[in-house]
CSV table of C-alpha atoms in Angstrom, one decimal:
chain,number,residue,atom,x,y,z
A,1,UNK,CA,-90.0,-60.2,8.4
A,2,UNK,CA,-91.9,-57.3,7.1
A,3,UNK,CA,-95.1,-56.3,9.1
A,4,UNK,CA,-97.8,-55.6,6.1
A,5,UNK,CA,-98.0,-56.8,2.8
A,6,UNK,CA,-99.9,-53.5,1.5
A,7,UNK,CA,-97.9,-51.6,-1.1
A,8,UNK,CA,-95.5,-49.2,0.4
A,9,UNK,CA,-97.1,-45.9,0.3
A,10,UNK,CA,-94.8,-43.3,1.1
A,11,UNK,CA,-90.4,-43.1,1.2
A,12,UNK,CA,-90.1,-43.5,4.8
A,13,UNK,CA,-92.0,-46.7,4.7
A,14,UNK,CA,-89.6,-48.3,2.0
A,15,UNK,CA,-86.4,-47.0,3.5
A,16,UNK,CA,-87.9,-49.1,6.8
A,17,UNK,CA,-89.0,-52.2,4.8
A,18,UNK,CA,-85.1,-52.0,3.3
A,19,UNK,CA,-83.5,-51.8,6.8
A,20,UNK,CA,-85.6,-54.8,7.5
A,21,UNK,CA,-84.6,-56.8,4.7
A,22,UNK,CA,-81.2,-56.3,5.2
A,23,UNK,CA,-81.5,-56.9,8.7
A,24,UNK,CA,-83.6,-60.4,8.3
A,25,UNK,CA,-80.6,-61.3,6.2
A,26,UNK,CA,-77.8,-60.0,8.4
A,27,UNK,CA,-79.3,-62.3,11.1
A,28,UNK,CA,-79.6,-65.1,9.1
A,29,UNK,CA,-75.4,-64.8,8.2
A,30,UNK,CA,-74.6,-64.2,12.0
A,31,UNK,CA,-76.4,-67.1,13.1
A,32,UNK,CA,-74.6,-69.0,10.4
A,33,UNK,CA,-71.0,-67.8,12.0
A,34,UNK,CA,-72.3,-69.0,15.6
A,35,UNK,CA,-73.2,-72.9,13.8
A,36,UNK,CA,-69.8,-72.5,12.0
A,37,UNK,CA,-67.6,-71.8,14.6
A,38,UNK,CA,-66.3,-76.0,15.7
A,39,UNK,CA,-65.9,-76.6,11.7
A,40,UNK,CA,-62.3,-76.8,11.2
A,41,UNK,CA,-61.6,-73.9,8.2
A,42,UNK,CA,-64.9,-72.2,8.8
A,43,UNK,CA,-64.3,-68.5,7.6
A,44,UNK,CA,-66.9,-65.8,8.9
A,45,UNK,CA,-69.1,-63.9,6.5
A,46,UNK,CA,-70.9,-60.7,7.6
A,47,UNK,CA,-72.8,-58.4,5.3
A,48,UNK,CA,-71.6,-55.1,4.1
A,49,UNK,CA,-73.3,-52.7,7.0
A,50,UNK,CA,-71.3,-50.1,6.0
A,51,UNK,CA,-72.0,-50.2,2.3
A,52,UNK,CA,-75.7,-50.0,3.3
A,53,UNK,CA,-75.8,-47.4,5.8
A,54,UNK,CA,-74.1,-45.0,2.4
A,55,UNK,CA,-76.8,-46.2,0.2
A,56,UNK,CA,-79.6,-45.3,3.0
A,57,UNK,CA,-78.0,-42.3,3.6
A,58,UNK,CA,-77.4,-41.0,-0.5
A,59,UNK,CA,-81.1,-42.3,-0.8
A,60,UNK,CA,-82.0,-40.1,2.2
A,61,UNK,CA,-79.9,-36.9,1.3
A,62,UNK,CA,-81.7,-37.5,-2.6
A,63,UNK,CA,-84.9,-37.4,-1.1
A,64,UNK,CA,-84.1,-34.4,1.1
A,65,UNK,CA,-82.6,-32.7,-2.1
A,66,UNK,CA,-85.5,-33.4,-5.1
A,67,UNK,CA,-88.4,-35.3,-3.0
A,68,UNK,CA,-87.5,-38.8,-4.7
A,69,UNK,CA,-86.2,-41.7,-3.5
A,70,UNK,CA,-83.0,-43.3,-5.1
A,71,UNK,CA,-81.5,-46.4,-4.3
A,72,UNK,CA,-78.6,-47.0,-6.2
A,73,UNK,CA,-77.0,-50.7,-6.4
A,74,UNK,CA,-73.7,-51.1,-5.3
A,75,UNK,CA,-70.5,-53.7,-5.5
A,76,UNK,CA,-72.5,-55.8,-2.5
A,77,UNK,CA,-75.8,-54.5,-1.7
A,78,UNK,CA,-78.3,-55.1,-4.4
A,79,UNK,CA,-82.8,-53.1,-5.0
A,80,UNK,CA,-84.8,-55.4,-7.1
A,81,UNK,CA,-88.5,-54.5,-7.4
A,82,UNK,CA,-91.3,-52.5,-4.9
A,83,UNK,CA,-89.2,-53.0,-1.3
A,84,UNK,CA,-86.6,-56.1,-1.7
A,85,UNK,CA,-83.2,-55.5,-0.8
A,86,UNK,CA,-80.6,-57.9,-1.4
A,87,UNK,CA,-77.2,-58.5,0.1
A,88,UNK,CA,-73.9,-60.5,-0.9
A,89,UNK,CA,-72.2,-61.8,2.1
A,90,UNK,CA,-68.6,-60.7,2.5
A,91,UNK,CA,-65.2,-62.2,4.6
A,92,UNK,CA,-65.4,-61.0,8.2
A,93,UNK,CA,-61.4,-60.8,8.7
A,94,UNK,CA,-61.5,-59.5,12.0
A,95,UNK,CA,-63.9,-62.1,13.2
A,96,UNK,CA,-62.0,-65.0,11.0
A,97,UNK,CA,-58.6,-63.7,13.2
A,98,UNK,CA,-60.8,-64.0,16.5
A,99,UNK,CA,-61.9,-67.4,15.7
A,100,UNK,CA,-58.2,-68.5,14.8
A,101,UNK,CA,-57.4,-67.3,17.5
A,102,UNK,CA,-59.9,-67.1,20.8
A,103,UNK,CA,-63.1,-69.1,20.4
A,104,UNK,CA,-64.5,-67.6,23.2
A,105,UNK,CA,-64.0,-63.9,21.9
A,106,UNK,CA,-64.8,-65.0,18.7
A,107,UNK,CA,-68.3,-66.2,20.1
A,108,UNK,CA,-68.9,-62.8,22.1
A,109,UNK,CA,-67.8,-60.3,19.3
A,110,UNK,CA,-70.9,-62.6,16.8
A,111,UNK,CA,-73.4,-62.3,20.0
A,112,UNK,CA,-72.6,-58.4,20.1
A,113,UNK,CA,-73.1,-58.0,16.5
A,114,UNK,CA,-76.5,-60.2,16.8
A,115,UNK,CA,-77.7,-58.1,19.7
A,116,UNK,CA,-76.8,-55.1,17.6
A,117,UNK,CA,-78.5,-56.3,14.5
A,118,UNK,CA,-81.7,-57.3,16.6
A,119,UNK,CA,-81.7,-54.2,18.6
A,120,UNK,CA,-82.0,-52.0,14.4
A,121,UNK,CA,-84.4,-54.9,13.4
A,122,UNK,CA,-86.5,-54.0,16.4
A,123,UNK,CA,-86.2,-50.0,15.7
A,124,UNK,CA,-87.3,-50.2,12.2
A,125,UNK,CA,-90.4,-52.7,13.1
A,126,UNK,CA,-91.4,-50.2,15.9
A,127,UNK,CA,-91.1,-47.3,13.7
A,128,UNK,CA,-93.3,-48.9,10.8
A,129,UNK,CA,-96.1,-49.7,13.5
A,130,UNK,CA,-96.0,-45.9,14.0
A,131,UNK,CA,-96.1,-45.2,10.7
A,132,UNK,CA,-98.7,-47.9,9.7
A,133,UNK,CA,-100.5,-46.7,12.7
A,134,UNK,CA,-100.3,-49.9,14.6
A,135,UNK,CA,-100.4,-49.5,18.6
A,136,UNK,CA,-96.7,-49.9,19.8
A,137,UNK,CA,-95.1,-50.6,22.9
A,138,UNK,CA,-93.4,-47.4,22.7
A,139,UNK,CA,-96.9,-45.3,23.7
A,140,UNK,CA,-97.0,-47.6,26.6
A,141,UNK,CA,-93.7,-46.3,28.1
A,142,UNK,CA,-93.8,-43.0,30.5
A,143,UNK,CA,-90.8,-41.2,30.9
């Protein structure tokens, strides 16, 4: 869920909306892999995390380099127009051979990459309140 509608106005703002968007998604596939686990066959999908965390970070380096912002399509992990971001599910084969062969395990390793996936979903939201200038939590906290 993105947190403003308004037209993304600078590069750090869009690299954020991306992480969101690929984060929305990602949650949406784990929770998939939890409701799948009892169906006989079931095979666990994940998204590509690593194939997006090399297209942040060539988009980041390119904007470092010339001041632009490139984001550059890949096999799995796909930029249509102002700040969408879309992602092909792929096989999870270390998760399918936990399911085949510890439920329980199986069950943890999704709820750790859910926690995971929540805990950068929650980063990039906080860090657009910031930017958007939209009190956070954060400035509530004293260290």
């Amino acid at each position: 869920m993105r947190l403003s509608a308004n037209p993304v106005t600078d590069n750090l703002t869009e690299v954020l909306c991306k992480i969101q968007d690929f984060t929305v998604q990602r949650h949406r596939v784990l929770m998939a892999n939890l409701a799948g686990a009892s169906d006989p066959g079931y095979r666990p999908l994940d998204l590509p995390v690593e194939e997006f965390a090399a297209i942040m970070d060539m988009a980041v380096t390119e904007h470092t380099r010339s001041s632009r912002l490139l984001f550059c399509d890949s096999k799995n992990v796909k930029f249509g127009p102002a700040i969408t971001c879309s992602a092909q599910p792929v096989l999870d084969s270390h998760a399918a051979d936990l399911l085949s062969k510890n439920k329980n395990e199986y069950i943890e390793h999704q709820l750790s990459k859910l926690s995971e996936n929540t805990l950068n979903q929650k980063i990039a939201a906080e860090l657009l309140k910031i930017k958007q200038g939209i009190p956070n939590t954060l400035n509530a906290i004293q260290l």
